[in-house]
């Protein structure tokens, strides 16, 4: 079912953009991780003001977008919320390896509904706060936020107490919305997600060393031909974008070496 849906979405995007000319008047199409929505829209506004190039964004879970890019969806730039999925599309030849750049990092937090009191990170306190309900988080099998979250829970000694009480979501923003609506009492999301949602409160922030570094990377796709795509990548690592990233709670970072092997084996590709 997932493969048919992926094929349908890719075909829909292809049919929508097929008639657009391959020059600067055509919008620059960016496929980006759901957690970057607000910040990339703000950076996009700044980029358009400077260059006159309009942008079109498609935000979703990184794994979903990576498979669309692999299938030939008409994206010019791919933005990943972790190195594993970027390495996956790089090894598939779906992005131009020499263009890969790291531009930001993030932190992980537990959230509750607005007004929630801080949480002591021990199994008993977590179980009491859940009170038989589920912990909302991105799917740890396929979504970067979920993989980071599982690692943080394991290092913190909390995984066993919650592994049977998870509400795995298709991306981190769905988990955020679940807590904001009151559907789940706790969620595990990026710190930047919590900062843009007024109906949640951060109850605990995981130490940075409790999980692999959260790395946001961008690259030109192998099929993209927009003349402003390279300028956009450079803008993401520039001073204006860094200022915007910090204003949204991201840590600006562009120290990745372009074209290097980012990780070991890529993520699992099962649906």
Short mmCIF file of C-alpha atoms in Angstrom, two decimals:
data_model
loop_
_atom_site.label_atom_id
_atom_site.label_comp_id
_atom_site.label_asym_id
_atom_site.label_seq_id
_atom_site.Cartn_x
_atom_site.Cartn_y
_atom_site.Cartn_z
CA UNK A 1 0.00 0.00 0.00
CA UNK A 2 2.80 2.40 0.92
CA UNK A 3 4.60 1.77 -2.36
CA UNK A 4 1.45 2.47 -4.40
CA UNK A 5 0.84 5.71 -2.48
CA UNK A 6 4.46 6.75 -3.02
CA UNK A 7 4.13 6.10 -6.74
CA UNK A 8 0.90 8.06 -6.92
CA UNK A 9 2.36 11.06 -5.08
CA UNK A 10 5.45 11.07 -7.27
CA UNK A 11 3.34 10.89 -10.43
CA UNK A 12 1.12 13.71 -9.19
CA UNK A 13 4.08 16.01 -8.54
CA UNK A 14 5.63 15.10 -11.87
CA UNK A 15 2.43 15.88 -13.75
CA UNK A 16 2.04 19.19 -11.92
CA UNK A 17 5.53 20.44 -12.69
CA UNK A 18 6.12 18.81 -16.06
CA UNK A 19 5.02 21.84 -18.03
CA UNK A 20 7.21 24.33 -16.18
CA UNK A 21 10.28 25.67 -18.01
CA UNK A 22 13.75 24.74 -16.73
CA UNK A 23 14.91 28.28 -15.93
CA UNK A 24 14.89 30.78 -13.08
CA UNK A 25 11.25 31.79 -13.65
CA UNK A 26 10.28 28.30 -12.51
CA UNK A 27 10.04 27.89 -8.73
CA UNK A 28 12.93 26.17 -7.04
CA UNK A 29 11.47 22.97 -5.58
CA UNK A 30 12.73 21.89 -2.15
CA UNK A 31 11.80 18.57 -0.52
CA UNK A 32 12.47 19.02 3.20
CA UNK A 33 12.04 17.28 6.55
CA UNK A 34 8.80 18.19 8.34
CA UNK A 35 10.66 19.67 11.32
CA UNK A 36 12.15 22.41 9.12
CA UNK A 37 8.87 23.88 7.86
CA UNK A 38 8.82 27.26 9.60
CA UNK A 39 12.54 27.95 9.48
CA UNK A 40 12.93 27.01 5.81
CA UNK A 41 9.92 29.07 4.85
CA UNK A 42 11.50 32.06 6.59
CA UNK A 43 14.87 31.40 4.96
CA UNK A 44 13.08 30.96 1.65
CA UNK A 45 11.50 34.39 1.99
CA UNK A 46 14.93 35.90 2.60
CA UNK A 47 16.40 34.01 -0.35
CA UNK A 48 13.62 35.15 -2.67
CA UNK A 49 14.06 38.76 -1.54
CA UNK A 50 17.77 38.58 -2.37
CA UNK A 51 17.61 36.63 -5.64
CA UNK A 52 14.07 37.00 -6.95
CA UNK A 53 13.77 33.20 -7.18
CA UNK A 54 10.44 31.78 -5.96
CA UNK A 55 10.45 28.54 -3.98
CA UNK A 56 8.03 25.65 -3.61
CA UNK A 57 8.36 23.36 -0.57
CA UNK A 58 7.20 19.81 0.04
CA UNK A 59 7.45 18.94 3.75
CA UNK A 60 7.11 15.36 5.03
CA UNK A 61 9.01 12.67 6.89
CA UNK A 62 12.59 12.42 5.66
CA UNK A 63 12.26 8.76 4.68
CA UNK A 64 9.14 9.43 2.60
CA UNK A 65 10.87 12.26 0.76
CA UNK A 66 14.08 10.28 0.27
CA UNK A 67 12.16 7.52 -1.48
CA UNK A 68 10.35 10.06 -3.64
CA UNK A 69 13.70 11.59 -4.63
CA UNK A 70 15.04 8.12 -5.36
CA UNK A 71 11.99 7.49 -7.56
CA UNK A 72 12.74 10.60 -9.60
CA UNK A 73 10.32 13.12 -8.12
CA UNK A 74 11.04 16.62 -9.51
CA UNK A 75 12.86 18.11 -6.56
CA UNK A 76 15.82 20.43 -7.03
CA UNK A 77 17.05 20.24 -3.43
CA UNK A 78 16.63 17.55 -0.77
CA UNK A 79 16.87 18.46 2.93
CA UNK A 80 17.30 15.56 5.35
CA UNK A 81 16.87 15.50 9.13
CA UNK A 82 19.63 12.94 9.51
CA UNK A 83 22.76 11.67 7.84
CA UNK A 84 21.49 8.13 7.27
CA UNK A 85 18.78 9.09 4.79
CA UNK A 86 21.10 11.50 3.02
CA UNK A 87 23.64 8.72 2.69
CA UNK A 88 20.88 6.46 1.38
CA UNK A 89 20.00 8.79 -1.53
CA UNK A 90 23.69 9.54 -2.11
CA UNK A 91 24.49 5.85 -2.48
CA UNK A 92 21.48 5.47 -4.78
CA UNK A 93 22.86 8.22 -6.99
CA UNK A 94 19.77 10.35 -6.37
CA UNK A 95 21.68 13.40 -5.11
CA UNK A 96 24.96 14.92 -6.25
CA UNK A 97 27.41 13.69 -3.63
CA UNK A 98 29.79 16.62 -4.03
CA UNK A 99 27.04 19.09 -3.04
CA UNK A 100 26.08 17.61 0.34
CA UNK A 101 26.31 20.23 3.08
CA UNK A 102 25.45 20.15 6.77
CA UNK A 103 23.78 23.37 7.88
CA UNK A 104 22.09 22.87 11.29
CA UNK A 105 21.59 20.67 14.33
CA UNK A 106 18.90 20.28 16.97
CA UNK A 107 18.02 18.86 20.39
CA UNK A 108 15.44 16.34 21.67
CA UNK A 109 12.78 17.05 24.28
CA UNK A 110 9.81 15.47 25.97
CA UNK A 111 6.68 17.61 25.82
CA UNK A 112 3.31 17.70 27.52
CA UNK A 113 0.24 19.89 27.04
CA UNK A 114 0.59 23.59 27.82
CA UNK A 115 1.05 24.11 31.57
CA UNK A 116 2.68 20.73 32.20
CA UNK A 117 5.21 20.62 35.03
CA UNK A 118 8.82 19.41 34.45
CA UNK A 119 9.41 15.68 34.34
CA UNK A 120 12.06 13.78 36.29
CA UNK A 121 13.68 11.46 33.72
CA UNK A 122 13.17 8.17 35.56
CA UNK A 123 11.01 5.24 34.52
CA UNK A 124 8.58 5.57 37.42
CA UNK A 125 7.91 9.25 36.80
CA UNK A 126 7.49 8.69 33.08
CA UNK A 127 5.06 5.80 33.59
CA UNK A 128 3.08 7.81 36.14
CA UNK A 129 2.80 10.76 33.76
CA UNK A 130 1.64 8.47 30.93
CA UNK A 131 -0.91 6.88 33.28
CA UNK A 132 -1.68 4.03 30.91
CA UNK A 133 -1.68 6.22 27.81
CA UNK A 134 0.88 6.31 25.00
CA UNK A 135 4.00 8.29 24.24
CA UNK A 136 3.76 10.07 20.89
CA UNK A 137 6.94 10.01 18.83
CA UNK A 138 8.03 9.62 15.24
CA UNK A 139 8.32 6.01 14.12
CA UNK A 140 11.72 4.79 15.37
CA UNK A 141 11.98 2.28 12.52
CA UNK A 142 11.83 4.80 9.67
CA UNK A 143 11.89 8.42 10.85
CA UNK A 144 15.05 10.25 12.01
CA UNK A 145 13.36 11.84 15.04
CA UNK A 146 12.17 8.40 16.09
CA UNK A 147 15.64 6.87 15.75
CA UNK A 148 17.20 9.70 17.75
CA UNK A 149 14.42 9.38 20.31
CA UNK A 150 14.84 5.65 20.76
CA UNK A 151 18.59 6.12 21.28
CA UNK A 152 17.99 8.83 23.89
CA UNK A 153 15.44 6.71 25.74
CA UNK A 154 17.80 3.72 25.73
CA UNK A 155 20.76 5.70 27.06
CA UNK A 156 18.50 7.29 29.69
CA UNK A 157 17.29 3.85 30.83
CA UNK A 158 13.69 4.62 29.82
CA UNK A 159 13.20 2.55 26.67
CA UNK A 160 11.99 -0.63 28.39
CA UNK A 161 9.38 1.31 30.34
CA UNK A 162 7.84 2.91 27.23
CA UNK A 163 8.61 0.55 24.32
CA UNK A 164 5.24 -1.17 24.78
CA UNK A 165 3.38 2.12 25.10
CA UNK A 166 4.44 4.00 21.99
CA UNK A 167 2.22 5.82 19.53
CA UNK A 168 4.58 5.84 16.51
CA UNK A 169 3.77 8.62 14.05
CA UNK A 170 4.62 9.19 10.38
CA UNK A 171 6.70 12.26 11.24
CA UNK A 172 7.64 14.41 14.21
CA UNK A 173 5.02 17.10 13.48
CA UNK A 174 2.21 14.55 13.76
CA UNK A 175 3.55 13.60 17.21
CA UNK A 176 3.68 17.29 18.14
CA UNK A 177 0.07 17.81 17.05
CA UNK A 178 -1.06 14.76 19.01
CA UNK A 179 0.18 16.29 22.27
CA UNK A 180 -1.08 19.78 21.39
CA UNK A 181 -4.60 18.38 20.84
CA UNK A 182 -4.47 16.41 24.07
CA UNK A 183 -4.65 13.03 22.33
CA UNK A 184 -1.49 11.86 24.12
CA UNK A 185 -0.11 13.10 27.46
CA UNK A 186 3.54 13.13 26.40
CA UNK A 187 5.51 13.35 23.19
CA UNK A 188 9.12 13.16 22.09
CA UNK A 189 10.01 15.80 19.50
CA UNK A 190 12.76 18.18 18.47
CA UNK A 191 13.21 21.22 20.70
CA UNK A 192 12.50 23.48 17.72
CA UNK A 193 9.12 21.78 17.20
CA UNK A 194 8.11 22.54 20.77
CA UNK A 195 9.14 26.17 20.37
CA UNK A 196 6.74 26.80 17.48
CA UNK A 197 3.70 25.14 19.10
CA UNK A 198 2.07 27.33 21.80
CA UNK A 199 -0.13 24.51 23.12
CA UNK A 200 2.72 22.34 24.43
CA UNK A 201 5.37 22.73 27.13
CA UNK A 202 8.85 21.22 27.32
CA UNK A 203 9.03 18.97 30.38
CA UNK A 204 12.51 17.51 29.81
CA UNK A 205 15.43 18.05 27.44
CA UNK A 206 17.68 15.07 26.74
CA UNK A 207 21.45 15.57 27.10
CA UNK A 208 23.16 16.01 23.73
CA UNK A 209 25.35 12.96 24.39
CA UNK A 210 22.33 10.67 24.91
CA UNK A 211 21.76 10.27 21.17
CA UNK A 212 23.67 10.58 17.88
CA UNK A 213 24.16 14.18 16.75
CA UNK A 214 21.04 15.54 15.06
CA UNK A 215 22.31 16.72 11.71
CA UNK A 216 20.38 18.56 9.00
CA UNK A 217 21.89 18.17 5.56
CA UNK A 218 20.97 19.46 2.12
CA UNK A 219 22.04 18.47 -1.38
CA UNK A 220 21.20 19.03 -5.01
CA UNK A 221 19.22 16.19 -6.51
CA UNK A 222 20.58 14.28 -9.48
CA UNK A 223 17.58 15.21 -11.64
CA UNK A 224 17.21 18.85 -10.59
CA UNK A 225 18.32 21.45 -13.11
CA UNK A 226 17.25 24.74 -11.57
CA UNK A 227 20.00 27.36 -12.10
CA UNK A 228 19.47 28.84 -8.62
CA UNK A 229 19.75 25.54 -6.73
CA UNK A 230 23.45 25.88 -5.94
CA UNK A 231 22.93 29.47 -4.80
CA UNK A 232 20.20 28.24 -2.45
CA UNK A 233 22.54 25.65 -0.90
CA UNK A 234 25.15 28.36 -0.35
CA UNK A 235 22.50 30.64 1.16
CA UNK A 236 21.55 27.91 3.66
CA UNK A 237 25.10 28.02 5.02
CA UNK A 238 25.42 31.79 4.89
CA UNK A 239 25.10 34.42 7.64
CA UNK A 240 21.47 35.39 6.94
CA UNK A 241 20.28 31.77 7.16
CA UNK A 242 22.35 31.13 10.29
CA UNK A 243 20.68 34.05 12.03
CA UNK A 244 17.24 32.73 11.11
CA UNK A 245 18.16 29.20 12.19
CA UNK A 246 19.27 30.43 15.61
CA UNK A 247 16.08 32.49 15.99
CA UNK A 248 14.06 29.27 15.63
CA UNK A 249 16.22 27.38 18.13
CA UNK A 250 18.40 25.48 15.68
CA UNK A 251 22.16 25.39 16.07
CA UNK A 252 23.68 26.62 12.82
CA UNK A 253 26.41 24.35 11.52
CA UNK A 254 28.06 23.98 8.11
CA UNK A 255 31.17 22.01 9.00
CA UNK A 256 30.30 18.85 7.05
CA UNK A 257 32.74 18.03 4.29
CA UNK A 258 30.93 17.99 0.91
CA UNK A 259 30.94 14.61 -0.79
CA UNK A 260 32.19 12.58 2.16
CA UNK A 261 30.55 9.33 3.22
CA UNK A 262 28.21 10.59 5.89
CA UNK A 263 27.40 7.35 7.66
CA UNK A 264 27.85 3.66 7.34
CA UNK A 265 25.02 1.57 5.82
CA UNK A 266 21.87 3.46 4.90
CA UNK A 267 18.57 3.05 6.75
CA UNK A 268 16.25 0.10 6.30
CA UNK A 269 14.17 0.48 3.16
CA UNK A 270 11.17 -1.63 4.17
CA UNK A 271 7.80 0.18 4.25
#
